[in-house]
Amino acid sequence: MKFTLAVAILSASAFAAPPVPEVMDEETFYNLTLPEFTPSGDRIVDWRFDEKHLQKRKECLGTGGIANGQCVRYYSNPGCAEQDHIKGYKPTCAGNCYVDRFHAVKAIGDGTYSTNCELYSDTQCQNSLGSVGGKTGGGHCKSASGWSMKCYYRC
């Protein structure tokens, strides 16, 4: 009887509901104090209002699908329309957790290697919303409302 109950509890936990997105308004988000690292040990990069990374964001103006064209762009509305573009950056293999509000993300490769992103509903890259990427050329868009992301290029 004890064995059957333990198996039933373990089986039920395997089918648990996906994590609930972190509910937060814009004011709370922009006043939030972030830790230096995620619970899994990845460095948190706060791009909500970080001036020192503006130059890196500007470097992401290359054309996807050609050498040095790798880029991650994120948007204020679903669909990755250029008029809704918030920011962009060149991804690396560092595994950093980038924090900023988004409603869509476009992962763009350089023609040889792909850019891949995991999107999260919280500010510490813990509750996955899904992934986008895997294309070496012009990029792939995913509409998802989130607070953080991890993006990788040539890893």
mmCIF file of C-alpha atoms in Angstrom:
data_model
loop_
_atom_site.group_PDB
_atom_site.id
_atom_site.type_symbol
_atom_site.label_atom_id
_atom_site.label_comp_id
_atom_site.label_asym_id
_atom_site.label_seq_id
_atom_site.Cartn_x
_atom_site.Cartn_y
_atom_site.Cartn_z
ATOM 1 C CA MET A 1 0.000 0.000 0.000
ATOM 2 C CA LYS A 2 2.785 2.454 0.905
ATOM 3 C CA PHE A 3 4.617 1.698 -2.345
ATOM 4 C CA THR A 4 1.467 2.284 -4.438
ATOM 5 C CA LEU A 5 0.809 5.611 -2.720
ATOM 6 C CA ALA A 6 4.406 6.788 -3.279
ATOM 7 C CA VAL A 7 4.214 5.873 -6.978
ATOM 8 C CA ALA A 8 0.893 7.702 -7.308
ATOM 9 C CA ILE A 9 2.329 10.866 -5.689
ATOM 10 C CA LEU A 10 5.446 10.770 -7.865
ATOM 11 C CA SER A 11 3.348 10.173 -10.994
ATOM 12 C CA ALA A 12 1.028 13.080 -10.161
ATOM 13 C CA SER A 13 3.976 15.462 -9.694
ATOM 14 C CA ALA A 14 5.297 14.536 -13.156
ATOM 15 C CA PHE A 15 2.099 15.975 -14.643
ATOM 16 C CA ALA A 16 2.076 19.199 -12.632
ATOM 17 C CA ALA A 17 0.893 22.371 -14.329
ATOM 18 C CA PRO A 18 3.531 24.592 -15.968
ATOM 19 C CA PRO A 19 4.851 27.483 -13.864
ATOM 20 C CA VAL A 20 2.547 30.473 -13.571
ATOM 21 C CA PRO A 21 3.975 33.700 -15.059
ATOM 22 C CA GLU A 22 5.197 36.245 -12.547
ATOM 23 C CA VAL A 23 2.433 38.825 -12.175
ATOM 24 C CA MET A 24 3.866 42.308 -11.950
ATOM 25 C CA ASP A 25 2.942 45.742 -13.253
ATOM 26 C CA GLU A 26 5.426 48.011 -15.046
ATOM 27 C CA GLU A 27 6.024 50.245 -11.993
ATOM 28 C CA THR A 28 6.847 47.254 -9.781
ATOM 29 C CA PHE A 29 9.129 45.825 -12.475
ATOM 30 C CA TYR A 30 11.154 49.022 -12.894
ATOM 31 C CA ASN A 31 11.470 49.518 -9.109
ATOM 32 C CA LEU A 32 12.518 45.911 -8.472
ATOM 33 C CA THR A 33 15.981 45.304 -7.013
ATOM 34 C CA LEU A 34 17.524 42.327 -8.801
ATOM 35 C CA PRO A 35 20.055 39.914 -7.291
ATOM 36 C CA GLU A 36 23.480 39.548 -8.913
ATOM 37 C CA PHE A 37 22.923 35.875 -9.799
ATOM 38 C CA THR A 38 19.986 33.569 -10.555
ATOM 39 C CA PRO A 39 19.254 30.655 -8.177
ATOM 40 C CA SER A 40 21.115 28.404 -10.667
ATOM 41 C CA GLY A 41 24.232 30.635 -10.564
ATOM 42 C CA ASP A 42 23.913 32.528 -13.872
ATOM 43 C CA ARG A 43 24.823 36.220 -13.853
ATOM 44 C CA ILE A 44 21.852 38.602 -14.142
ATOM 45 C CA VAL A 45 22.307 41.442 -16.630
ATOM 46 C CA ASP A 46 19.819 44.223 -15.921
ATOM 47 C CA TRP A 47 19.024 46.002 -19.194
ATOM 48 C CA ARG A 48 15.964 47.868 -17.980
ATOM 49 C CA PHE A 49 17.918 51.130 -17.807
ATOM 50 C CA ASP A 50 21.619 50.242 -18.051
ATOM 51 C CA GLU A 51 23.449 52.970 -20.013
ATOM 52 C CA LYS A 52 26.807 51.164 -20.230
ATOM 53 C CA HIS A 53 25.395 48.518 -22.607
ATOM 54 C CA LEU A 54 23.890 50.984 -25.104
ATOM 55 C CA GLN A 55 26.897 50.680 -27.427
ATOM 56 C CA LYS A 56 26.562 46.877 -27.469
ATOM 57 C CA ARG A 57 22.913 47.259 -28.398
ATOM 58 C CA LYS A 58 23.824 49.533 -31.320
ATOM 59 C CA GLU A 59 26.308 46.920 -32.584
ATOM 60 C CA CYS A 60 23.379 44.649 -33.342
ATOM 61 C CA LEU A 61 22.453 46.563 -36.469
ATOM 62 C CA GLY A 62 24.061 44.049 -38.875
ATOM 63 C CA THR A 63 22.101 42.006 -41.371
ATOM 64 C CA GLY A 64 21.019 38.570 -40.216
ATOM 65 C CA GLY A 65 22.304 35.661 -42.236
ATOM 66 C CA ILE A 66 25.740 37.179 -42.963
ATOM 67 C CA ALA A 67 29.026 37.229 -41.000
ATOM 68 C CA ASN A 68 28.634 39.133 -37.707
ATOM 69 C CA GLY A 69 24.887 39.415 -38.295
ATOM 70 C CA GLN A 70 23.922 37.423 -35.180
ATOM 71 C CA CYS A 71 21.475 39.313 -33.026
ATOM 72 C CA VAL A 72 18.698 39.109 -30.463
ATOM 73 C CA ARG A 73 15.991 41.732 -30.813
ATOM 74 C CA TYR A 74 13.049 42.181 -28.509
ATOM 75 C CA TYR A 75 9.773 44.012 -28.972
ATOM 76 C CA SER A 76 7.045 45.879 -27.079
ATOM 77 C CA ASN A 77 4.209 44.031 -28.892
ATOM 78 C CA PRO A 78 3.713 40.501 -30.261
ATOM 79 C CA GLY A 79 4.879 39.809 -33.805
ATOM 80 C CA CYS A 80 8.392 41.326 -34.059
ATOM 81 C CA ALA A 81 7.353 44.370 -36.122
ATOM 82 C CA GLU A 82 10.181 46.889 -36.544
ATOM 83 C CA GLN A 83 8.076 49.782 -35.204
ATOM 84 C CA ASP A 84 7.809 47.856 -31.894
ATOM 85 C CA HIS A 85 11.565 47.152 -31.582
ATOM 86 C CA ILE A 86 12.837 47.957 -28.069
ATOM 87 C CA LYS A 87 16.465 46.817 -28.035
ATOM 88 C CA GLY A 88 18.899 44.382 -29.550
ATOM 89 C CA TYR A 89 22.181 42.797 -28.558
ATOM 90 C CA LYS A 90 24.812 40.380 -29.835
ATOM 91 C CA PRO A 91 24.444 37.025 -28.049
ATOM 92 C CA THR A 92 27.403 35.028 -26.684
ATOM 93 C CA CYS A 93 27.900 31.682 -24.912
ATOM 94 C CA ALA A 94 28.120 33.299 -21.465
ATOM 95 C CA GLY A 95 24.724 32.022 -20.292
ATOM 96 C CA ASN A 96 23.725 35.354 -18.771
ATOM 97 C CA CYS A 97 20.146 36.050 -17.721
ATOM 98 C CA TYR A 98 19.123 39.292 -19.484
ATOM 99 C CA VAL A 99 16.298 41.141 -17.738
ATOM 100 C CA ASP A 100 13.951 43.538 -19.531
ATOM 101 C CA ARG A 101 10.247 43.498 -20.414
ATOM 102 C CA PHE A 102 9.295 42.040 -23.819
ATOM 103 C CA HIS A 103 6.283 40.738 -25.753
ATOM 104 C CA ALA A 104 8.195 39.129 -28.635
ATOM 105 C CA VAL A 105 11.805 38.050 -29.290
ATOM 106 C CA LYS A 106 13.607 37.484 -32.577
ATOM 107 C CA ALA A 107 16.735 35.287 -32.629
ATOM 108 C CA ILE A 108 18.939 35.871 -35.686
ATOM 109 C CA GLY A 109 21.920 33.766 -36.768
ATOM 110 C CA ASP A 110 24.895 34.793 -38.904
ATOM 111 C CA GLY A 111 24.401 32.430 -41.847
ATOM 112 C CA THR A 112 26.713 29.755 -40.448
ATOM 113 C CA TYR A 113 25.674 29.457 -36.796
ATOM 114 C CA SER A 114 22.302 29.872 -35.166
ATOM 115 C CA THR A 115 21.175 32.030 -32.263
ATOM 116 C CA ASN A 116 18.923 30.340 -29.709
ATOM 117 C CA CYS A 117 16.984 31.902 -26.841
ATOM 118 C CA GLU A 118 15.065 30.573 -23.883
ATOM 119 C CA LEU A 119 12.375 33.022 -22.700
ATOM 120 C CA TYR A 120 11.147 33.333 -19.106
ATOM 121 C CA SER A 121 8.095 34.692 -17.289
ATOM 122 C CA ASP A 122 10.103 35.836 -14.248
ATOM 123 C CA THR A 123 13.107 38.122 -13.622
ATOM 124 C CA GLN A 124 15.571 35.331 -12.743
ATOM 125 C CA CYS A 125 15.382 33.015 -15.796
ATOM 126 C CA GLN A 126 13.558 30.241 -13.922
ATOM 127 C CA ASN A 127 10.027 29.835 -15.384
ATOM 128 C CA SER A 128 10.366 28.967 -19.071
ATOM 129 C CA LEU A 129 7.914 30.321 -21.651
ATOM 130 C CA GLY A 130 9.574 28.379 -24.454
ATOM 131 C CA SER A 131 12.418 28.877 -26.890
ATOM 132 C CA VAL A 132 13.093 30.557 -30.209
ATOM 133 C CA GLY A 133 15.939 30.170 -32.684
ATOM 134 C CA GLY A 134 17.707 27.388 -34.468
ATOM 135 C CA LYS A 135 17.894 29.285 -37.751
ATOM 136 C CA THR A 136 21.219 30.319 -39.221
ATOM 137 C CA GLY A 137 19.815 33.061 -41.446
ATOM 138 C CA GLY A 138 17.226 35.825 -41.186
ATOM 139 C CA GLY A 139 15.881 34.823 -37.792
ATOM 140 C CA HIS A 140 12.821 33.452 -36.135
ATOM 141 C CA CYS A 141 10.264 35.311 -34.003
ATOM 142 C CA LYS A 142 8.366 34.103 -30.930
ATOM 143 C CA SER A 143 5.567 36.130 -29.400
ATOM 144 C CA ALA A 144 5.661 35.705 -25.625
ATOM 145 C CA SER A 145 5.277 38.185 -22.777
ATOM 146 C CA GLY A 146 8.163 37.833 -20.361
ATOM 147 C CA TRP A 147 10.674 39.494 -18.067
ATOM 148 C CA SER A 148 13.978 37.713 -18.829
ATOM 149 C CA MET A 149 15.845 35.602 -21.402
ATOM 150 C CA LYS A 150 18.998 33.574 -21.995
ATOM 151 C CA CYS A 151 20.302 33.685 -25.543
ATOM 152 C CA TYR A 152 23.231 31.795 -27.030
ATOM 153 C CA TYR A 153 25.203 32.084 -30.256
ATOM 154 C CA ARG A 154 27.680 29.536 -31.615
ATOM 155 C CA CYS A 155 27.610 27.335 -28.536
#
